[in-house]
Amino acid sequence: MAEPLSPKEASRREFLAGTARTACAAGFFGTALALWVRQSQALPATALRPPGALAERDFLGACARCGLCVRDCPYDTLKLAEPGSGPTVGTPYFEARQVPCEMCSDIPCVAACPTGALDHGLQDIAKAKMGVAVLVGHETCLNFLGLRCDVCYRACPLIGKAITLEVLHNQRTGRHAVFIPTVHSDACTGCGKCEKACVLEEAAIKVLPPKLALGVLGAHYKLGWEEKRKHGGPLIEGIIDLPDRGYDAPDRNSQGGFKEFKP
Amino acid sequence: MKPATSLRLPGSAAVARHGFWQANRWLILRRLSQLLFLALFLTGPLFGLWIAKGSLTSSLTLNVLPLTDPFFALQALLAHHALEGKAVIGALIVLAVYALIGGRMYCSWVCPVNLVTDASAWLRARLDLPEGVALNRSTRLWILGAVLVVSALTGTAAWEFVNPIAILHRGLVFGALYGAGLAWIVVAALFLFDLAVSSRGWCGRLCPVGAFYGLIGNKSLLRVRAVAREKCDDCLDCYKVCPEAHVISPALKGEGRGLGPVVLSGDCTNCARCIDVCPERVFDFGPRWKNHATHDVLTGNRPDKTSQAAA
């Protein structure tokens, strides 16, 4: 049978057992917290960060969730995420379809940020990258249907730069043009004015996080014409550029139609 | 019917002897302080009069004074984010103030969660509920460590994903009192945890913010002192109201062990409820020095050299 423990040994064992228990509990807590932290980093695609926000993971290490940017936003665009609302609790975001960013030239939200989670290096709001607008609703966009809605184009604070209207042939009627709103990602700030302005019940143009909105070429991929432009001429010397064979239109008859055409 | 003794609540003897105000003075001041700190943030959203802007984690008062929670600053630092000027200055100011007056004064005089857990403790005393699970006192230090490790590993300010203080404060301040939404669920959870699971469990045993501020204020100057400890008649009222009852004994009963009358533990929240409820008026606030085992501060007797050496 075991010897009864001395009082000192008993209290030592009690201390060690208690410490081990607490350490295990803390380990369990830490693991749960780490999982929760990882899981709640998924930002919904409709939630846009304020201008100048660091990349999402850095942002979550820097943002104090203090709401000073929200307080200084003059248009009540920004709001703090409530528990369960999507973005990490307490962090600032906005939803373009509800209230878009008005692109204040003095960027008060960035100026208010005490921690640098919104990069104070952003001086020109036109250089902000809150997201990129994408015309996702090709089947419903009124301009795609051949009408001249143009509302997104006109609502864009960088009109003619971030969104242009590209004229294409209207395949449906065969005799009209369509004016396709076309986003240029290098100029688009992701302010969301276009998404807010879209007249459809569900916006055909949506601001998405750049990661979702943009394709990225492989690093090895070279565009021949760009390489030629950068080089200032053909990259391989001595290539003979043969003349292209021309298209000879068939002769017309007296009514203006083609002679060989027999319906 | 319950026996009359169980209905005798701590503090009732002090009220009988010294009147309501003297027996509740610090509690009332503390509640006013907690409400004042909320009000400073609320005058802006409610009346357009901006005094303190932001939240308890980081704020700007009167557009000049930046204040930042140093615990958040530490998490951000471990997450490899160097905070910028305003936040660093704000964190240093908060650090300096609490290092001086006692870190856990944040817990008892500022933190809105204290209103919730004190309400829970109040109800527990009146319902005469059992103490519940006795958690190890070091638990919150372990949780503090876990939070810092997770911050470093995930590169994020980990506690801010769950911090109920911030969730409640933001809910109150940014919901402007009515739209607090799910913040009330957090409040209910903390209230019920303290009531039904572990007495004083959240603030006293689990909250890493309290643990952090306790460490900051470990050597703070402003202290509760059992200056008239020879008058103690062992009524235990101070122990019953103290949220960190273990801090009292060394100061109140430590004379035989050569300990001075100053409550030296960083766990003490300087809530001063013990000063209120003591019918013998044993406790007061004072500086941490003159902590001699036989030095009677009240009567002003200077200790002789031998007793000083013994202390």
XYZ file of C-alpha atoms in Angstrom:
574
model
C 0.000 0.000 0.000
C 1.260 3.485 -0.795
C 2.726 5.640 1.938
C 0.506 8.574 2.910
C 1.871 11.755 1.350
C 3.590 14.357 3.459
C 1.619 17.632 3.694
C 4.309 19.356 1.617
C 4.210 16.705 -1.082
C 0.391 16.749 -1.087
C 0.226 20.520 -1.543
C 2.907 20.323 -4.228
C 0.888 17.735 -6.118
C -2.273 19.762 -5.678
C -0.516 22.836 -7.060
C 0.856 20.942 -10.050
C -2.500 19.341 -10.809
C -4.270 22.700 -10.549
C -1.718 24.373 -12.796
C -1.952 21.567 -15.340
C -5.738 21.819 -15.348
C -5.636 25.579 -15.876
C -2.996 25.256 -18.570
C -5.138 22.712 -20.420
C -8.153 24.991 -20.135
C -6.099 27.909 -21.467
C -4.846 25.711 -24.309
C -8.400 24.748 -25.156
C -9.436 28.395 -25.042
C -6.486 29.426 -27.212
C -7.279 26.772 -29.814
C -10.932 27.787 -29.922
C -9.961 31.439 -30.198
C -7.500 30.724 -33.017
C -10.148 28.769 -34.925
C -12.690 31.525 -34.389
C -10.165 34.145 -35.525
C -9.414 32.189 -38.689
C -13.042 31.443 -39.403
C -14.288 34.993 -38.932
C -11.730 36.452 -41.292
C -13.882 35.631 -44.297
C -15.132 38.974 -45.552
C -18.437 38.836 -47.452
C -17.999 39.981 -51.049
C -20.546 42.767 -50.567
C -18.657 44.241 -47.578
C -16.144 46.844 -48.691
C -13.397 48.246 -46.464
C -12.839 52.023 -46.157
C -10.324 53.671 -48.506
C -6.686 52.967 -47.698
C -7.473 49.787 -45.749
C -4.511 47.440 -45.503
C -4.769 43.952 -46.974
C -7.452 42.134 -44.984
C -5.185 40.103 -42.739
C -2.923 43.067 -41.890
C -6.035 45.152 -41.409
C -7.328 42.747 -38.756
C -4.018 43.034 -36.911
C -4.034 46.821 -37.017
C -7.677 47.878 -36.701
C -8.645 48.802 -33.130
C -12.365 48.529 -33.961
C -12.661 51.975 -32.395
C -15.028 53.430 -34.987
C -13.277 56.787 -35.341
C -13.413 56.417 -39.137
C -17.150 55.764 -38.863
C -17.597 58.876 -36.725
C -15.742 61.085 -39.182
C -17.474 59.776 -42.311
C -19.708 62.707 -43.324
C -22.122 60.575 -45.341
C -22.709 57.758 -42.830
C -21.317 55.399 -45.421
C -19.158 53.465 -43.001
C -20.571 51.311 -40.229
C -19.131 48.948 -37.650
C -19.843 45.259 -38.054
C -22.208 43.979 -35.400
C -21.856 40.431 -34.106
C -23.169 38.111 -36.793
C -23.448 40.746 -39.502
C -20.677 39.276 -41.649
C -17.344 41.079 -41.388
C -15.202 40.639 -38.262
C -17.085 42.142 -35.344
C -16.426 45.834 -34.736
C -14.532 46.460 -37.979
C -15.619 49.255 -40.348
C -17.144 48.454 -43.727
C -19.744 49.670 -46.161
C -22.140 48.161 -48.651
C -22.166 49.981 -51.966
C -25.798 49.243 -52.788
C -26.883 50.847 -49.483
C -24.576 53.854 -49.108
C -21.592 54.180 -51.439
C -18.372 56.061 -50.702
C -18.595 59.681 -51.772
C -14.816 59.898 -52.269
C -14.183 62.995 -50.094
C -11.045 64.721 -51.314
C -9.694 65.151 -47.761
C -10.411 61.459 -46.925
C -11.557 62.106 -43.312
C -11.878 58.416 -42.478
C -8.211 57.785 -43.196
C -7.194 60.924 -41.291
C -9.202 59.726 -38.264
C -7.591 56.281 -38.073
C -5.287 56.239 -35.033
C -3.537 52.963 -35.788
C -2.645 53.071 -39.471
C -5.075 50.277 -40.363
C -6.186 52.823 -42.960
C -2.964 53.789 -44.677
C -2.132 57.462 -44.082
C -0.009 57.318 -47.224
C -3.216 57.525 -49.262
C -3.414 61.216 -50.142
C -5.393 61.079 -53.383
C -8.817 59.442 -53.082
C -8.731 58.617 -56.805
C -5.920 56.173 -55.975
C -8.075 54.277 -53.451
C -8.778 50.592 -54.120
C -11.830 49.659 -52.100
C -12.848 47.162 -54.755
C -13.454 46.937 -58.481
C -16.783 47.389 -60.227
C -17.791 44.495 -62.458
C -20.751 44.452 -64.811
C -22.050 41.033 -63.841
C -25.598 41.277 -65.194
C -25.010 40.915 -68.930
C -28.500 39.574 -69.432
C -30.315 42.371 -67.634
C -28.167 45.502 -68.003
C -30.326 47.908 -69.992
C -27.381 49.027 -72.088
C -26.660 45.426 -73.007
C -30.305 45.163 -74.086
C -29.690 48.054 -76.455
C -31.161 50.916 -74.411
C -29.305 54.037 -73.418
C -29.542 53.828 -69.643
C -25.924 54.897 -69.028
C -26.707 55.609 -65.355
C -23.631 53.807 -63.988
C -21.442 55.625 -66.473
C -22.890 58.989 -65.455
C -22.812 58.255 -61.712
C -19.113 57.391 -61.818
C -17.026 60.108 -60.114
C -14.272 59.269 -62.611
C -16.582 59.451 -65.611
C -14.906 58.444 -68.832
C -11.940 56.958 -66.957
C -13.204 54.238 -64.623
C -16.253 53.450 -66.767
C -16.402 54.078 -70.518
C -19.137 53.209 -73.011
C -17.831 50.930 -75.742
C -19.880 50.950 -78.931
C -20.628 47.539 -80.399
C -22.974 46.254 -83.076
C -26.412 45.259 -81.811
C -26.612 41.632 -82.883
C -30.305 41.357 -82.004
C -31.665 44.121 -84.240
C -28.803 43.962 -86.691
C -29.049 47.663 -87.343
C -28.351 49.474 -84.058
C -25.494 49.996 -81.656
C -25.166 48.914 -78.038
C -23.180 51.033 -75.594
C -21.460 48.642 -73.238
C -20.431 50.108 -69.861
C -16.849 48.967 -69.498
C -14.903 49.198 -66.223
C -11.210 50.011 -66.290
C -9.767 48.467 -63.163
C -6.710 50.723 -63.093
C -8.945 53.785 -62.590
C -11.862 52.272 -60.626
C -11.652 53.033 -56.865
C -14.524 50.752 -55.884
C -16.534 53.621 -54.438
C -19.758 51.881 -55.419
C -21.618 54.867 -56.860
C -22.380 52.830 -60.000
C -23.778 49.912 -58.018
C -25.899 52.285 -55.948
C -27.145 54.078 -59.058
C -28.012 51.004 -61.142
C -31.732 51.237 -61.906
C -32.373 47.498 -61.882
C -34.041 45.763 -58.997
C -30.780 43.904 -58.389
C -27.773 45.891 -59.562
C -26.236 44.640 -62.801
C -22.949 46.308 -61.897
C -21.415 45.344 -58.554
C -18.288 46.339 -56.683
C -16.335 43.254 -55.718
C -13.072 42.738 -53.861
C -10.232 42.922 -56.445
C -9.401 39.285 -55.764
C -12.851 38.257 -56.971
C -13.167 40.892 -59.681
C -9.916 40.571 -61.567
C -8.191 37.847 -63.495
C -4.438 37.669 -63.167
C -2.148 36.508 -65.966
C 0.529 33.977 -65.129
C 3.904 35.658 -64.571
C 5.339 33.779 -67.557
C 2.649 35.067 -69.888
C 3.885 37.661 -72.395
C 1.662 39.788 -74.573
C 3.406 39.995 -77.957
C 2.251 43.481 -78.807
C 3.248 44.833 -75.389
C 6.702 43.279 -75.704
C 7.032 44.770 -79.191
C 6.011 48.199 -77.871
C 8.429 48.039 -74.960
C 11.214 46.880 -77.283
C 10.458 49.586 -79.846
C 10.201 47.102 -82.726
C 10.059 43.370 -83.508
C 11.943 41.264 -80.981
C 13.421 39.038 -83.637
C 15.377 40.813 -86.373
C 15.048 39.930 -90.039
C 11.453 38.713 -90.054
C 9.957 39.336 -93.461
C 6.521 40.906 -93.191
C 4.701 39.558 -96.224
C 1.807 41.620 -97.569
C -1.594 40.387 -96.409
C -3.862 39.045 -99.073
C -6.569 41.610 -99.729
C -10.275 40.966 -99.813
C -11.769 41.418 -103.206
C -15.431 42.269 -103.013
C -17.572 40.450 -105.576
C -19.109 42.460 -108.335
C -22.476 44.071 -107.718
C -25.518 43.916 -109.983
C -27.599 46.941 -110.996
C -29.839 46.686 -107.866
C -26.828 46.932 -105.567
C -26.868 43.203 -104.666
C -24.169 40.650 -105.342
C -24.173 38.980 -108.747
C -23.454 35.465 -107.424
C -26.059 35.653 -104.665
C -28.966 33.312 -105.359
C -31.481 33.029 -102.522
C -39.158 31.543 6.101
C -35.466 32.237 5.993
C -33.638 32.958 9.231
C -32.984 36.633 9.813
C -29.195 36.180 9.690
C -29.172 35.268 5.997
C -31.033 38.480 5.234
C -28.340 40.594 6.868
C -26.554 41.894 3.827
C -22.971 43.122 4.012
C -22.983 46.849 4.591
C -26.162 46.989 6.630
C -24.164 47.402 9.856
C -22.241 50.287 8.290
C -25.483 51.917 7.174
C -26.891 51.602 10.706
C -23.774 53.114 12.264
C -22.701 55.714 9.724
C -25.711 56.469 7.564
C -26.527 55.614 3.957
C -24.112 58.022 2.318
C -21.063 57.076 4.382
C -21.799 53.386 3.818
C -22.329 53.695 0.067
C -20.206 56.695 -0.880
C -17.549 54.920 -2.949
C -20.086 52.658 -4.608
C -22.157 55.658 -5.694
C -19.084 57.539 -6.912
C -17.964 54.459 -8.803
C -21.330 54.060 -10.517
C -21.277 57.745 -11.409
C -17.793 57.299 -12.840
C -18.864 54.304 -14.946
C -21.880 56.216 -16.223
C -19.775 59.323 -16.809
C -17.371 57.408 -19.044
C -20.341 56.110 -21.032
C -21.896 59.571 -21.142
C -18.697 61.111 -22.526
C -19.051 58.813 -25.528
C -22.813 59.222 -25.810
C -23.257 63.012 -25.858
C -21.939 63.021 -29.425
C -24.296 60.514 -31.042
C -27.271 61.614 -28.918
C -26.919 65.415 -28.828
C -24.203 66.220 -31.341
C -21.890 67.370 -28.561
C -18.703 65.430 -29.148
C -16.563 64.906 -26.060
C -15.066 61.446 -26.456
C -15.152 59.917 -29.910
C -14.411 56.303 -30.767
C -14.593 53.488 -28.236
C -12.737 52.214 -25.191
C -10.179 50.482 -27.412
C -9.123 53.748 -29.009
C -10.645 57.180 -28.654
C -10.108 60.845 -29.262
C -11.317 63.268 -26.581
C -12.165 66.861 -27.489
C -10.288 66.269 -30.742
C -6.926 66.487 -28.957
C -6.407 63.681 -26.441
C -5.817 60.274 -28.018
C -6.266 57.259 -25.728
C -5.600 53.674 -26.755
C -5.966 50.428 -24.857
C -2.366 49.242 -24.278
C -3.602 45.636 -24.307
C -4.794 46.152 -27.875
C -1.485 47.860 -28.712
C 0.394 44.807 -27.426
C -1.737 42.459 -29.538
C -1.147 44.617 -32.613
C 2.572 44.647 -31.896
C 2.642 40.843 -31.655
C 0.613 40.692 -34.872
C 3.550 42.486 -36.533
C 1.751 45.755 -36.984
C 3.643 48.828 -35.833
C 0.938 51.210 -34.656
C 1.151 54.802 -35.784
C 1.805 57.921 -33.707
C -1.607 58.695 -32.280
C -2.252 55.153 -31.104
C 1.226 54.808 -29.573
C 0.926 58.091 -27.658
C -2.580 57.106 -26.547
C -1.384 53.724 -25.300
C 1.527 55.286 -23.393
C -0.781 57.793 -21.676
C -3.173 55.034 -20.565
C -0.249 52.875 -19.466
C 1.244 55.693 -17.380
C -2.040 56.648 -15.711
C -2.938 53.108 -14.692
C 0.605 52.332 -13.590
C 0.168 55.259 -11.201
C -3.370 54.822 -9.896
C -3.796 51.047 -10.199
C -4.502 49.187 -13.414
C -7.638 47.494 -12.243
C -9.261 50.826 -11.508
C -10.152 50.454 -15.179
C -12.147 47.363 -14.226
C -14.102 48.950 -11.404
C -14.351 52.596 -12.409
C -14.524 52.559 -16.229
C -15.379 49.160 -17.732
C -19.104 48.845 -18.605
C -19.005 45.077 -18.078
C -18.484 45.745 -14.364
C -22.048 47.073 -14.222
C -23.238 43.725 -15.546
C -21.131 41.488 -13.307
C -21.785 43.637 -10.230
C -25.496 43.362 -10.938
C -25.037 39.608 -11.112
C -23.158 39.595 -7.783
C -25.866 41.789 -6.234
C -28.601 39.369 -7.305
C -26.541 36.369 -6.210
C -26.197 37.846 -2.704
C -29.923 38.500 -2.478
C -30.915 35.080 -3.777
C -28.287 33.480 -1.538
C -27.047 31.344 -4.427
C -24.084 28.960 -4.078
C -20.676 30.188 -5.204
C -20.557 27.806 -8.143
C -17.408 26.652 -9.926
C -14.219 27.813 -8.201
C -11.857 28.703 -11.019
C -8.134 28.952 -10.437
C -7.066 32.544 -9.840
C -4.293 32.244 -12.383
C -6.755 31.272 -15.149
C -6.957 34.791 -16.516
C -3.169 35.008 -16.751
C -3.163 31.815 -18.796
C -5.915 33.221 -20.984
C -3.921 36.432 -21.366
C -0.943 34.363 -22.487
C -3.113 32.359 -24.887
C -4.501 35.550 -26.426
C -1.011 36.919 -27.008
C 0.193 33.644 -28.528
C -2.823 33.456 -30.846
C -2.283 37.114 -31.838
C 1.296 36.372 -32.781
C 0.414 33.163 -34.658
C -2.554 34.516 -36.596
C -1.148 37.993 -37.189
C -4.349 39.569 -35.880
C -5.479 41.285 -32.699
C -7.061 38.043 -31.480
C -8.908 39.262 -28.388
C -10.709 41.912 -30.409
C -12.583 39.148 -32.240
C -14.407 38.257 -29.024
C -13.807 41.096 -26.529
C -17.171 41.479 -24.730
C -16.139 44.849 -23.262
C -15.678 46.277 -26.740
C -18.810 44.573 -28.083
C -20.904 46.003 -25.245
C -19.340 49.463 -25.397
C -19.644 49.682 -29.177
C -23.194 48.404 -28.951
C -24.082 51.148 -26.481
C -22.130 53.945 -28.127
C -22.606 53.173 -31.811
C -26.101 51.835 -31.362
C -26.758 55.016 -29.332
C -28.459 53.032 -26.542
C -31.271 51.427 -28.511
C -29.745 49.643 -31.483
C -27.239 47.653 -29.465
C -28.568 44.435 -31.010
C -26.577 41.344 -30.232
C -24.507 43.190 -27.636
C -27.351 42.418 -25.244
C -26.810 38.710 -25.792
C -23.211 39.165 -24.650
C -24.455 41.049 -21.599
C -26.943 38.301 -20.782
C -24.279 35.620 -21.219
C -21.865 37.341 -18.821
C -24.642 38.027 -16.310
C -25.792 34.419 -16.306
C -22.244 33.062 -16.210
C -21.467 35.040 -13.060
C -24.858 34.237 -11.560
C -25.204 30.562 -12.309
C -21.766 29.181 -13.176
C -19.057 30.929 -11.206
C -19.365 33.751 -8.689
C -17.317 36.764 -9.862
C -16.077 34.352 -12.518
C -15.786 36.621 -15.537
C -14.049 39.728 -14.166
C -12.195 37.917 -11.421
C -11.058 34.738 -13.109
C -11.323 34.854 -16.894
C -11.049 38.324 -18.392
C -7.539 38.809 -19.870
C -8.071 42.572 -19.995
C -8.355 42.621 -16.214
C -5.308 40.367 -15.980
C -3.321 42.735 -18.179
C -4.338 45.832 -16.243
C -3.598 44.010 -12.993
C -0.036 43.466 -14.208
C 0.296 47.121 -15.250
C -0.870 48.353 -11.855
C 1.088 45.848 -9.815
C 3.305 48.596 -8.371
C 0.801 51.433 -8.509
C 0.842 54.160 -5.873
C -2.832 54.548 -5.016
C -3.899 51.764 -2.688
C -6.608 50.664 -0.329
C -5.162 50.389 3.178
C -6.406 48.610 6.286
C -5.054 51.499 8.321
C -7.142 50.832 11.428
C -6.889 47.078 11.243
C -6.650 46.693 15.032
C -10.296 47.782 15.153
C -11.444 44.878 12.944
C -14.124 42.821 14.682
C -14.159 40.022 12.092
C -17.655 40.740 10.768
C -16.409 39.632 7.311
C -18.450 42.245 5.456
C -15.375 43.392 3.492
C -14.662 39.830 2.356
C -18.269 39.410 1.267
C -18.324 42.486 -0.945
C -14.763 42.254 -2.281
C -14.598 40.978 -5.876
C -11.034 39.761 -5.202
C -11.371 38.720 -1.558
C -7.882 37.188 -1.366
C -6.263 40.640 -1.515
C -7.659 41.666 1.893
C -6.116 39.104 4.213
C -2.435 40.075 3.941
C -3.266 43.697 4.737
C -6.000 43.154 7.313
C -4.637 40.105 9.123
C -0.955 40.216 8.240
C 0.356 42.076 11.270
C 1.488 38.884 12.938
C 3.410 37.928 9.788
C 5.087 41.334 9.647
C 2.951 42.568 6.753
C 1.898 46.204 6.465
C -1.685 47.446 6.205
C -1.505 48.392 2.513
C -3.328 46.133 0.050
C -0.440 45.400 -2.278
C -1.936 42.872 -4.690
C -2.334 44.024 -8.274
C -5.609 42.114 -8.269
C -7.267 44.783 -6.083
C -9.560 46.853 -8.285
C -9.591 49.877 -5.947
C -13.365 49.659 -6.007
C -13.285 50.765 -2.353
C -16.442 48.872 -1.477
C -14.594 47.566 1.601
C -14.157 51.164 2.793
C -17.917 51.646 2.467
C -19.176 48.525 4.203
C -16.777 48.351 7.131
C -18.747 49.385 10.235
C -15.457 49.877 12.119
C -14.014 52.182 9.419
C -10.859 50.108 9.061
C -10.055 50.960 5.437
C -9.086 54.081 3.544
C -7.350 55.108 0.322
C -3.715 56.133 0.482
C -0.270 55.837 -1.049
C 1.547 52.511 -1.042
C 4.464 53.764 1.056
C 4.509 53.976 4.888
C 3.586 50.305 4.813
C 5.055 49.339 8.154
C 3.722 46.394 10.064
C 3.340 48.314 13.316
C 2.894 51.801 11.994
C -0.485 53.154 12.932
C -1.165 55.649 10.160
C -4.308 56.976 11.755
C -2.733 57.976 15.051
C 0.466 59.133 13.409
C 2.739 57.117 15.730
C 6.175 56.833 14.170
C 7.449 53.299 14.142
C 10.641 52.736 16.105
C 13.734 51.408 14.397
C 13.404 47.822 15.585
C 9.894 47.396 14.240
C 10.912 49.014 10.975
C 13.718 46.505 10.641
C 11.286 43.723 11.399
C 8.960 44.987 8.653
